[in-house]
Amino acid sequence: MGKRLVLIGGGHAHMVTLAKLHTFIERGHHVTVIGPSDHHYYSGMGPGMLGRTYTPAEIRFATRHVVEKQGAAFIRDKAVEILAREKKVKLASGETVGYDVISFNAGSYVPRFDLHEDAEDIYAVKPIERLMEAQARILELTAHKKITIGILGGGPSSAEISGNIWHLVHNAGGTMPHITIFAGKRFMSRFPDNVRSKVERSLTRRDIEINTSGYVKSVQSRRLTLSSNETQTLDLIFLAVGVKPNPIFNNSGLATGPDGGLRVNEYLQSVDHPEMFGGGDCIYFEKQPLDKVGVFAVRQNPVLYHNLMAALEDTPMRPFDPGGDYLLIFNLGGGHGVLRKRWLLFGGKIAFKVKDYIDRKFMKEFQAIE
């Protein structure tokens, strides 16, 4: 008798497993994939899509199609709770789905400062679909007048979003908005000075302001308040204040890391439920806490696929090795980027072209499965 494999999410860490679902089915196992959308969007190309360097179709993977054509089941819904003792996952619709082995690539979210969901003209950088709505709104407003746009957050995401907003309006021939990054006390604080200065120069040359006068205390539609009680009036606000793992693990009483991610061992396996696995932004790798960057999800792919099959068939598992330093490239809009790998650092058009080549190659490889 085959066993039941359930995958939560169709993100980067599940790509190899999704491409090889047929191998589980051929061995008699039943596979169900649960996700909130029929497509998965590659977040590394999200800012480029905002700036119209890429179309939405170029940065997405047809999850439902790939799942169903291999004979597995796809459920368009959101997992909200894991009933670990019963080996079931509860969905937003109220339905429950049973499993023998389950894997999470449930992603992360951007904190919203206790905003109401219907707050107008405020856009989180995740999910990527929100950037499509933001793009249309920016073009609508800048076609008629000069507006002000604020990006909350001092990390790479705020840099990429601001640069690609500039790129979008510049190419559309609209009235260039006043763009401000509200970076707290220090912009790009976790990066070396040489990386930070290259990114800053690229943005400030285009009159993108970087505000380091204090952290944001509260946000409302078209208005934010800093810790100093200074207020700013803005037409559009973007939330790029870092990401947190999907809250489903804390909500379900599972062992988590300090960030709320599912705590996993060297096999990407839950430390207290051996039938649970995970990868990407939603896990906390106990052996060596990892940066929330896509490269680790990509490296986890073959290990996760191998260990899911091993868990179903009681065969030896393979440990995950995060590897060494990774290539880091920022897309700053206007066909420019900044690239860093160990001692190598440079900016400009070549840096962007390297990122563009790598990203397009990654997407074409997995879109070919469709």
Short mmCIF file of N, CA, C and O in Angstrom, two decimals, residues 153-156 158 181-197 200 210-216:
data_model
loop_
_atom_site.label_atom_id
_atom_site.label_comp_id
_atom_site.label_asym_id
_atom_site.label_seq_id
_atom_site.Cartn_x
_atom_site.Cartn_y
_atom_site.Cartn_z
N GLY A 153 11.94 50.10 5.30
CA GLY A 153 12.89 49.01 5.44
C GLY A 153 14.25 49.42 4.93
O GLY A 153 14.36 50.17 3.96
N GLY A 154 15.30 48.91 5.60
CA GLY A 154 16.65 49.34 5.24
C GLY A 154 17.50 48.27 4.59
O GLY A 154 18.72 48.39 4.56
N GLY A 155 16.88 47.23 4.06
CA GLY A 155 17.64 46.13 3.48
C GLY A 155 17.62 46.11 1.97
O GLY A 155 17.15 47.05 1.32
N PRO A 156 18.11 45.01 1.37
CA PRO A 156 18.18 44.90 -0.09
C PRO A 156 16.83 45.03 -0.78
O PRO A 156 16.75 45.58 -1.88
N SER A 158 14.27 46.94 -0.05
CA SER A 158 13.90 48.34 -0.23
C SER A 158 14.73 48.99 -1.33
O SER A 158 14.23 49.82 -2.10
N ILE A 181 13.46 56.02 0.90
CA ILE A 181 13.61 54.79 1.67
C ILE A 181 13.73 55.18 3.14
O ILE A 181 14.63 55.95 3.50
N PHE A 182 12.84 54.66 3.98
CA PHE A 182 12.92 54.91 5.42
C PHE A 182 13.65 53.71 6.03
O PHE A 182 13.06 52.65 6.26
N ALA A 183 14.96 53.90 6.25
CA ALA A 183 15.87 52.79 6.55
C ALA A 183 16.18 52.61 8.03
O ALA A 183 17.09 51.86 8.38
N GLY A 184 15.46 53.29 8.91
CA GLY A 184 15.78 53.17 10.33
C GLY A 184 16.98 54.01 10.67
O GLY A 184 17.06 55.19 10.31
N LYS A 185 17.95 53.42 11.36
CA LYS A 185 19.15 54.16 11.77
C LYS A 185 20.31 54.01 10.78
O LYS A 185 21.23 54.84 10.75
N ARG A 186 20.27 52.93 9.97
CA ARG A 186 21.40 52.69 9.07
C ARG A 186 20.93 51.85 7.89
O ARG A 186 20.30 50.80 8.07
N PHE A 187 21.22 52.28 6.68
CA PHE A 187 20.84 51.58 5.46
C PHE A 187 21.77 50.40 5.21
O PHE A 187 22.99 50.50 5.38
N MET A 188 21.20 49.24 4.83
CA MET A 188 21.97 48.04 4.49
C MET A 188 22.96 47.69 5.61
O MET A 188 24.14 47.41 5.38
N SER A 189 22.48 47.70 6.84
CA SER A 189 23.37 47.61 8.00
C SER A 189 24.11 46.28 8.12
O SER A 189 25.18 46.23 8.73
N ARG A 190 23.59 45.19 7.56
CA ARG A 190 24.27 43.90 7.72
C ARG A 190 25.29 43.61 6.62
O ARG A 190 25.87 42.54 6.57
N PHE A 191 25.52 44.61 5.75
CA PHE A 191 26.47 44.43 4.66
C PHE A 191 27.71 45.28 4.88
O PHE A 191 27.67 46.30 5.56
N PRO A 192 28.84 44.85 4.29
CA PRO A 192 30.08 45.64 4.41
C PRO A 192 29.91 47.04 3.83
O PRO A 192 29.06 47.27 2.96
N ASP A 193 30.75 47.96 4.30
CA ASP A 193 30.67 49.35 3.86
C ASP A 193 30.79 49.49 2.34
O ASP A 193 30.11 50.34 1.75
N ASN A 194 31.66 48.68 1.71
CA ASN A 194 31.86 48.83 0.26
C ASN A 194 30.62 48.43 -0.53
O ASN A 194 30.30 49.03 -1.56
N VAL A 195 29.89 47.42 -0.04
CA VAL A 195 28.64 47.02 -0.70
C VAL A 195 27.59 48.12 -0.51
O VAL A 195 26.93 48.55 -1.47
N ARG A 196 27.45 48.57 0.72
CA ARG A 196 26.45 49.59 1.03
C ARG A 196 26.69 50.86 0.22
O ARG A 196 25.74 51.45 -0.33
N SER A 197 27.93 51.29 0.12
CA SER A 197 28.21 52.55 -0.58
C SER A 197 27.89 52.43 -2.07
O SER A 197 27.42 53.40 -2.68
N GLU A 200 24.09 52.64 -2.35
CA GLU A 200 23.67 54.02 -2.07
C GLU A 200 23.94 54.94 -3.25
O GLU A 200 23.08 55.74 -3.64
N ILE A 210 17.48 58.46 0.98
CA ILE A 210 17.60 57.43 2.01
C ILE A 210 17.54 58.13 3.37
O ILE A 210 18.45 58.87 3.74
N ASN A 211 16.45 57.91 4.09
CA ASN A 211 16.20 58.56 5.37
C ASN A 211 16.64 57.63 6.50
O ASN A 211 16.13 56.52 6.64
N THR A 212 17.61 58.09 7.31
CA THR A 212 18.10 57.29 8.44
C THR A 212 17.91 58.05 9.76
O THR A 212 18.70 57.94 10.68
N SER A 213 16.81 58.81 9.83
CA SER A 213 16.58 59.62 11.03
C SER A 213 15.86 58.87 12.14
O SER A 213 15.66 59.41 13.22
N GLY A 214 15.46 57.63 11.89
CA GLY A 214 14.79 56.86 12.94
C GLY A 214 13.87 55.81 12.38
O GLY A 214 13.54 55.81 11.19
N TYR A 215 13.45 54.89 13.26
CA TYR A 215 12.59 53.79 12.84
C TYR A 215 11.14 54.25 12.71
O TYR A 215 10.73 55.25 13.30
N VAL A 216 10.38 53.50 11.94
CA VAL A 216 8.96 53.79 11.77
C VAL A 216 8.19 53.27 12.97
O VAL A 216 8.35 52.11 13.38
#
